[in-house]
């Protein structure tokens, strides 16, 4: 104070005025309150509405954002060498082989169909009935745990009477699971595929026999396998292009399923795998019917059991009513965007899968037993227990 005047600098900052005071009220005011007093309404909205909403949106939809932006950080794989596929029941095998640029053999090759099995009884029946006339040996391996370490019964062994029609040709194996929850499920999957390699050898496979490598729900058409066993000069390894269905043959997603493959077996070289192994692929060679189950409980089990279990981000995804609604809408069980490599393809596939009303060129056993398997045909989206 000089000549009755204060030396304190004047300011328009209300927080600064209070904090310069020596009163008890000023001393007890927190720094945060000082800061907040000087904020306008727009800043409050940004801090307490927009920013929290942004982070909550990331929490809910981060996976969708990541998949939508996939074209920015991942390039599409190298295109396959697409081999045209010719077939008609009234065309001779010699002509069919010639149309593919191959020669006909004097006798057909032996064919081995090998699968890892979890719980897909209905689809396995349709697969084996479709392939039965052309398969020398059926090879099946199951475990008492899932890839994610969950315990499970030996479903095939319990229901083996349903498959008496292939019993003379069956090589069956069961291995104990490791029950390591939290571990990478692809490690357990690789372990089971190695065990399947050994079971195939036990089944008696020899060089130049055909070996089908595919999941249970990736079903080659019978005429495709018949063509490959009768024709010479086919590729050593050949992927099969399958029509891609979801939940049933009512929802045709696309024609891009490619993981199924057929190998001319080479001892010491051929290893059972489920990834890209060659550039050659035969067009229109069968059906891939993913999550094609009879019961809601089977959908829920697979959601928790298969290698991509991390897609179950929220517990309500497993709600029975939600699962049933998703099936009938043709939506995605995991609320994900399409796994594509261009924005055009992602946007084109967003939303529900359009219904198909065609049941043409489906497995014959399915149509001959339409009442039993009506849940797989157009117009029958309701599931048991839903």
Short mmCIF file of N, CA and C in Angstrom, two decimals, residues 171-283:
data_model
loop_
_atom_site.label_atom_id
_atom_site.label_comp_id
_atom_site.label_asym_id
_atom_site.label_seq_id
_atom_site.Cartn_x
_atom_site.Cartn_y
_atom_site.Cartn_z
N UNK A 171 -11.43 -94.02 -40.00
CA UNK A 171 -10.30 -94.01 -39.06
C UNK A 171 -10.56 -92.88 -38.08
N UNK A 172 -10.81 -93.25 -36.82
CA UNK A 172 -11.21 -92.28 -35.80
C UNK A 172 -10.11 -92.12 -34.76
N UNK A 173 -9.94 -90.90 -34.29
CA UNK A 173 -8.99 -90.65 -33.22
C UNK A 173 -9.50 -89.59 -32.27
N UNK A 174 -9.07 -89.68 -31.00
CA UNK A 174 -9.42 -88.68 -29.99
C UNK A 174 -8.15 -88.35 -29.20
N UNK A 175 -7.94 -87.07 -28.95
CA UNK A 175 -6.77 -86.65 -28.18
C UNK A 175 -7.20 -85.80 -27.00
N UNK A 176 -6.46 -85.84 -25.90
CA UNK A 176 -6.80 -85.02 -24.74
C UNK A 176 -6.47 -83.55 -24.99
N UNK A 177 -7.35 -82.68 -24.49
CA UNK A 177 -7.08 -81.25 -24.62
C UNK A 177 -6.11 -80.77 -23.56
N UNK A 178 -5.62 -79.55 -23.75
CA UNK A 178 -4.64 -79.00 -22.82
C UNK A 178 -5.28 -78.10 -21.77
N UNK A 179 -6.53 -77.66 -22.02
CA UNK A 179 -7.30 -76.87 -21.06
C UNK A 179 -6.51 -75.67 -20.54
N UNK A 180 -5.88 -74.96 -21.46
CA UNK A 180 -5.11 -73.77 -21.06
C UNK A 180 -5.88 -72.52 -21.45
N UNK A 181 -6.76 -72.08 -20.57
CA UNK A 181 -7.55 -70.89 -20.84
C UNK A 181 -6.64 -69.67 -20.89
N UNK A 182 -6.97 -68.76 -21.80
CA UNK A 182 -6.19 -67.54 -21.92
C UNK A 182 -5.01 -67.67 -22.88
N UNK A 183 -4.69 -68.90 -23.28
CA UNK A 183 -3.60 -69.10 -24.23
C UNK A 183 -4.10 -68.85 -25.65
N UNK A 184 -3.18 -68.64 -26.56
CA UNK A 184 -3.53 -68.41 -27.95
C UNK A 184 -4.24 -69.65 -28.52
N UNK A 185 -5.51 -69.53 -28.92
CA UNK A 185 -6.25 -70.71 -29.41
C UNK A 185 -5.68 -71.30 -30.68
N UNK A 186 -4.95 -70.49 -31.44
CA UNK A 186 -4.38 -71.00 -32.68
C UNK A 186 -3.24 -71.99 -32.40
N UNK A 187 -2.64 -71.90 -31.22
CA UNK A 187 -1.61 -72.87 -30.84
C UNK A 187 -2.25 -74.24 -30.64
N UNK A 188 -3.39 -74.29 -29.94
CA UNK A 188 -4.11 -75.54 -29.74
C UNK A 188 -4.62 -76.10 -31.07
N UNK A 189 -5.08 -75.21 -31.94
CA UNK A 189 -5.55 -75.64 -33.26
C UNK A 189 -4.41 -76.28 -34.05
N UNK A 190 -3.24 -75.65 -34.01
CA UNK A 190 -2.08 -76.20 -34.72
C UNK A 190 -1.68 -77.57 -34.15
N UNK A 191 -1.77 -77.71 -32.82
CA UNK A 191 -1.45 -78.98 -32.16
C UNK A 191 -2.38 -80.09 -32.64
N UNK A 192 -3.68 -79.77 -32.77
CA UNK A 192 -4.63 -80.78 -33.23
C UNK A 192 -4.42 -81.12 -34.71
N UNK A 193 -4.03 -80.16 -35.51
CA UNK A 193 -3.77 -80.44 -36.92
C UNK A 193 -2.53 -81.33 -37.09
N UNK A 194 -1.54 -81.17 -36.22
CA UNK A 194 -0.37 -82.06 -36.26
C UNK A 194 -0.79 -83.50 -35.90
N UNK A 195 -1.68 -83.60 -34.90
CA UNK A 195 -2.17 -84.94 -34.52
C UNK A 195 -2.96 -85.56 -35.66
N UNK A 196 -3.71 -84.74 -36.40
CA UNK A 196 -4.47 -85.24 -37.54
C UNK A 196 -3.53 -85.75 -38.63
N UNK A 197 -2.38 -85.09 -38.80
CA UNK A 197 -1.37 -85.56 -39.75
C UNK A 197 -0.99 -87.02 -39.47
N UNK A 198 -0.78 -87.31 -38.20
CA UNK A 198 -0.39 -88.67 -37.82
C UNK A 198 -1.52 -89.66 -38.04
N UNK A 199 -2.75 -89.22 -37.77
CA UNK A 199 -3.91 -90.11 -37.96
C UNK A 199 -4.10 -90.44 -39.44
N UNK A 200 -3.82 -89.49 -40.30
CA UNK A 200 -3.92 -89.72 -41.75
C UNK A 200 -2.95 -90.81 -42.17
N UNK A 201 -1.75 -90.78 -41.61
CA UNK A 201 -0.76 -91.82 -41.93
C UNK A 201 -1.24 -93.19 -41.45
N UNK A 202 -1.85 -93.21 -40.25
CA UNK A 202 -2.38 -94.46 -39.71
C UNK A 202 -3.48 -95.01 -40.61
N UNK A 203 -4.23 -94.10 -41.25
CA UNK A 203 -5.32 -94.53 -42.14
C UNK A 203 -4.81 -95.23 -43.39
N UNK A 204 -3.50 -95.11 -43.67
CA UNK A 204 -2.93 -95.85 -44.80
C UNK A 204 -2.76 -95.06 -46.07
N UNK A 205 -2.67 -93.74 -45.99
CA UNK A 205 -2.51 -92.94 -47.20
C UNK A 205 -1.15 -93.21 -47.84
N UNK A 206 -1.11 -93.13 -49.17
CA UNK A 206 0.12 -93.37 -49.93
C UNK A 206 0.34 -92.24 -50.92
N UNK A 207 1.53 -92.18 -51.48
CA UNK A 207 1.86 -91.14 -52.45
C UNK A 207 0.88 -91.15 -53.62
N UNK A 208 0.48 -89.95 -54.00
CA UNK A 208 -0.43 -89.66 -55.12
C UNK A 208 -1.90 -89.96 -54.81
N UNK A 209 -2.20 -90.46 -53.60
CA UNK A 209 -3.60 -90.47 -53.16
C UNK A 209 -4.05 -89.02 -52.99
N UNK A 210 -5.34 -88.77 -53.14
CA UNK A 210 -5.88 -87.43 -52.91
C UNK A 210 -6.25 -87.26 -51.45
N UNK A 211 -5.87 -86.12 -50.88
CA UNK A 211 -6.22 -85.78 -49.50
C UNK A 211 -7.00 -84.48 -49.49
N UNK A 212 -8.23 -84.53 -48.97
CA UNK A 212 -9.06 -83.33 -48.83
C UNK A 212 -8.75 -82.69 -47.48
N UNK A 213 -8.33 -81.42 -47.50
CA UNK A 213 -8.10 -80.65 -46.29
C UNK A 213 -9.13 -79.54 -46.21
N UNK A 214 -10.06 -79.66 -45.28
CA UNK A 214 -11.06 -78.60 -45.11
C UNK A 214 -11.77 -78.79 -43.79
N UNK A 215 -12.34 -77.71 -43.28
CA UNK A 215 -13.17 -77.83 -42.08
C UNK A 215 -14.43 -78.60 -42.41
N UNK A 216 -15.09 -79.10 -41.38
CA UNK A 216 -16.31 -79.90 -41.57
C UNK A 216 -17.34 -79.14 -42.41
N UNK A 217 -17.47 -77.83 -42.17
CA UNK A 217 -18.51 -77.06 -42.86
C UNK A 217 -18.10 -76.58 -44.24
N UNK A 218 -16.89 -76.94 -44.70
CA UNK A 218 -16.44 -76.64 -46.06
C UNK A 218 -16.59 -77.93 -46.88
N UNK A 219 -17.68 -78.02 -47.62
CA UNK A 219 -18.08 -79.28 -48.25
C UNK A 219 -17.80 -79.26 -49.75
N UNK A 220 -16.83 -80.01 -50.22
CA UNK A 220 -16.64 -80.12 -51.67
C UNK A 220 -17.82 -80.88 -52.29
N UNK A 221 -18.21 -80.50 -53.48
CA UNK A 221 -19.28 -81.25 -54.15
C UNK A 221 -18.73 -82.61 -54.60
N UNK A 222 -19.59 -83.61 -54.61
CA UNK A 222 -19.17 -84.95 -54.99
C UNK A 222 -18.59 -85.01 -56.38
N UNK A 223 -19.21 -84.28 -57.34
CA UNK A 223 -18.72 -84.36 -58.72
C UNK A 223 -17.35 -83.70 -58.86
N UNK A 224 -17.03 -82.73 -57.97
CA UNK A 224 -15.70 -82.12 -57.99
C UNK A 224 -14.63 -83.15 -57.61
N UNK A 225 -14.87 -83.87 -56.53
CA UNK A 225 -13.91 -84.88 -56.08
C UNK A 225 -13.82 -86.02 -57.10
N UNK A 226 -14.92 -86.38 -57.71
CA UNK A 226 -14.90 -87.43 -58.72
C UNK A 226 -14.05 -87.01 -59.92
N UNK A 227 -14.18 -85.75 -60.32
CA UNK A 227 -13.37 -85.22 -61.43
C UNK A 227 -11.88 -85.32 -61.10
N UNK A 228 -11.49 -84.90 -59.89
CA UNK A 228 -10.08 -84.85 -59.52
C UNK A 228 -9.48 -86.24 -59.35
N UNK A 229 -10.31 -87.20 -58.97
CA UNK A 229 -9.74 -88.55 -58.79
C UNK A 229 -9.58 -89.28 -60.13
N UNK A 230 -10.35 -88.86 -61.14
CA UNK A 230 -10.28 -89.53 -62.43
C UNK A 230 -9.31 -88.87 -63.42
N UNK A 231 -8.92 -87.62 -63.16
CA UNK A 231 -8.11 -86.89 -64.15
C UNK A 231 -6.63 -86.90 -63.78
N UNK A 232 -5.79 -87.08 -64.77
CA UNK A 232 -4.33 -86.99 -64.59
C UNK A 232 -3.90 -85.54 -64.78
N UNK A 233 -2.68 -85.26 -64.33
CA UNK A 233 -2.04 -83.94 -64.53
C UNK A 233 -2.72 -82.81 -63.77
N UNK A 234 -3.54 -83.12 -62.77
CA UNK A 234 -4.11 -82.05 -61.95
C UNK A 234 -2.99 -81.45 -61.10
N UNK A 235 -3.13 -80.21 -60.64
CA UNK A 235 -2.08 -79.60 -59.82
C UNK A 235 -1.77 -80.42 -58.57
N UNK A 236 -0.55 -80.32 -58.09
CA UNK A 236 -0.14 -81.04 -56.88
C UNK A 236 -0.98 -80.60 -55.68
N UNK A 237 -1.25 -79.30 -55.62
CA UNK A 237 -2.12 -78.73 -54.58
C UNK A 237 -3.13 -77.83 -55.28
N UNK A 238 -4.39 -77.95 -54.90
CA UNK A 238 -5.45 -77.18 -55.56
C UNK A 238 -6.47 -76.72 -54.53
N UNK A 239 -6.62 -75.41 -54.41
CA UNK A 239 -7.68 -74.88 -53.54
C UNK A 239 -9.03 -75.01 -54.25
N UNK A 240 -10.09 -75.05 -53.44
CA UNK A 240 -11.45 -75.17 -53.97
C UNK A 240 -12.23 -73.91 -53.65
N UNK A 241 -12.78 -73.29 -54.68
CA UNK A 241 -13.63 -72.12 -54.48
C UNK A 241 -15.03 -72.60 -54.11
N UNK A 242 -15.52 -72.19 -52.94
CA UNK A 242 -16.82 -72.64 -52.46
C UNK A 242 -17.78 -71.46 -52.31
N UNK A 243 -19.07 -71.73 -52.50
CA UNK A 243 -20.08 -70.72 -52.21
C UNK A 243 -20.16 -70.55 -50.69
N UNK A 244 -20.17 -69.30 -50.26
CA UNK A 244 -20.05 -68.97 -48.85
C UNK A 244 -21.42 -68.64 -48.26
N UNK A 245 -21.94 -69.52 -47.39
CA UNK A 245 -23.24 -69.32 -46.75
C UNK A 245 -23.07 -69.08 -45.26
N UNK A 246 -24.04 -68.38 -44.66
CA UNK A 246 -24.02 -68.14 -43.23
C UNK A 246 -25.36 -68.54 -42.62
N UNK A 247 -25.34 -69.35 -41.57
CA UNK A 247 -26.50 -69.83 -40.80
C UNK A 247 -27.31 -70.90 -41.51
N UNK A 248 -27.43 -70.81 -42.84
CA UNK A 248 -28.16 -71.81 -43.61
C UNK A 248 -27.92 -71.52 -45.09
N UNK A 249 -28.53 -72.32 -45.95
CA UNK A 249 -28.39 -72.07 -47.39
C UNK A 249 -29.37 -70.99 -47.85
N UNK A 250 -29.97 -70.28 -46.92
CA UNK A 250 -30.82 -69.13 -47.23
C UNK A 250 -30.01 -67.86 -47.38
N UNK A 251 -28.85 -67.80 -46.74
CA UNK A 251 -28.05 -66.57 -46.72
C UNK A 251 -26.73 -66.80 -47.46
N UNK A 252 -26.73 -66.47 -48.74
CA UNK A 252 -25.53 -66.58 -49.57
C UNK A 252 -24.73 -65.29 -49.43
N UNK A 253 -23.56 -65.39 -48.81
CA UNK A 253 -22.73 -64.21 -48.56
C UNK A 253 -21.97 -63.81 -49.82
N UNK A 254 -21.24 -64.77 -50.40
CA UNK A 254 -20.48 -64.52 -51.62
C UNK A 254 -19.96 -65.86 -52.15
N UNK A 255 -19.06 -65.79 -53.12
CA UNK A 255 -18.46 -67.01 -53.69
C UNK A 255 -16.96 -67.03 -53.43
N UNK A 256 -16.54 -66.52 -52.28
CA UNK A 256 -15.12 -66.28 -52.06
C UNK A 256 -14.43 -67.25 -51.09
N UNK A 257 -15.13 -68.23 -50.57
CA UNK A 257 -14.48 -69.17 -49.66
C UNK A 257 -13.40 -69.95 -50.41
N UNK A 258 -12.18 -70.00 -49.85
CA UNK A 258 -11.05 -70.57 -50.60
C UNK A 258 -10.17 -71.53 -49.80
N UNK A 259 -10.38 -71.68 -48.50
CA UNK A 259 -9.43 -72.41 -47.65
C UNK A 259 -9.43 -73.93 -47.90
N UNK A 260 -10.54 -74.48 -48.34
CA UNK A 260 -10.56 -75.92 -48.64
C UNK A 260 -9.57 -76.22 -49.76
N UNK A 261 -8.93 -77.38 -49.66
CA UNK A 261 -7.94 -77.74 -50.68
C UNK A 261 -7.87 -79.25 -50.86
N UNK A 262 -7.36 -79.66 -52.01
CA UNK A 262 -7.14 -81.07 -52.33
C UNK A 262 -5.67 -81.23 -52.71
N UNK A 263 -5.01 -82.26 -52.15
CA UNK A 263 -3.58 -82.48 -52.35
C UNK A 263 -3.32 -83.87 -52.92
N UNK A 264 -2.41 -83.93 -53.85
CA UNK A 264 -1.84 -85.23 -54.25
C UNK A 264 -0.75 -85.52 -53.23
N UNK A 265 -1.03 -86.48 -52.39
CA UNK A 265 -0.22 -86.69 -51.19
C UNK A 265 1.23 -87.04 -51.53
N UNK A 266 2.16 -86.41 -50.77
CA UNK A 266 3.59 -86.72 -50.87
C UNK A 266 4.11 -86.99 -49.45
N UNK A 267 4.48 -88.19 -49.18
CA UNK A 267 4.98 -88.53 -47.84
C UNK A 267 6.22 -87.67 -47.51
N UNK A 268 6.18 -87.10 -46.32
CA UNK A 268 7.28 -86.24 -45.88
C UNK A 268 7.13 -84.79 -46.28
N UNK A 269 6.22 -84.48 -47.19
CA UNK A 269 6.03 -83.10 -47.65
C UNK A 269 4.64 -82.56 -47.34
N UNK A 270 3.62 -83.39 -47.54
CA UNK A 270 2.24 -82.92 -47.34
C UNK A 270 1.93 -82.81 -45.85
N UNK A 271 1.53 -81.61 -45.42
CA UNK A 271 1.15 -81.35 -44.03
C UNK A 271 -0.25 -80.77 -43.99
N UNK A 272 -1.05 -81.26 -43.05
CA UNK A 272 -2.43 -80.80 -42.96
C UNK A 272 -2.45 -79.35 -42.49
N UNK A 273 -3.05 -78.49 -43.27
CA UNK A 273 -3.08 -77.06 -42.96
C UNK A 273 -4.38 -76.43 -43.46
N UNK A 274 -4.62 -75.21 -42.99
CA UNK A 274 -5.87 -74.52 -43.34
C UNK A 274 -5.59 -73.08 -43.75
N UNK A 275 -4.50 -72.90 -44.47
CA UNK A 275 -4.14 -71.58 -44.98
C UNK A 275 -3.79 -71.70 -46.46
N UNK A 276 -3.46 -70.59 -47.08
CA UNK A 276 -3.18 -70.61 -48.52
C UNK A 276 -1.89 -71.39 -48.79
N UNK A 277 -1.98 -72.36 -49.69
CA UNK A 277 -0.84 -73.23 -49.97
C UNK A 277 -0.44 -73.25 -51.44
N UNK A 278 -1.21 -72.58 -52.28
CA UNK A 278 -0.90 -72.51 -53.71
C UNK A 278 -1.69 -71.36 -54.31
N UNK A 279 -1.39 -71.01 -55.55
CA UNK A 279 -2.13 -69.95 -56.24
C UNK A 279 -3.29 -70.49 -57.08
N UNK A 280 -3.34 -71.81 -57.28
CA UNK A 280 -4.36 -72.41 -58.14
C UNK A 280 -5.64 -72.70 -57.35
N UNK A 281 -6.77 -72.35 -57.95
CA UNK A 281 -8.06 -72.61 -57.30
C UNK A 281 -9.09 -73.00 -58.36
N UNK A 282 -9.88 -74.02 -58.06
CA UNK A 282 -10.91 -74.51 -58.97
C UNK A 282 -12.25 -73.86 -58.65
N UNK A 283 -12.85 -73.22 -59.61
CA UNK A 283 -14.08 -72.46 -59.39
C UNK A 283 -15.27 -73.36 -59.04
#
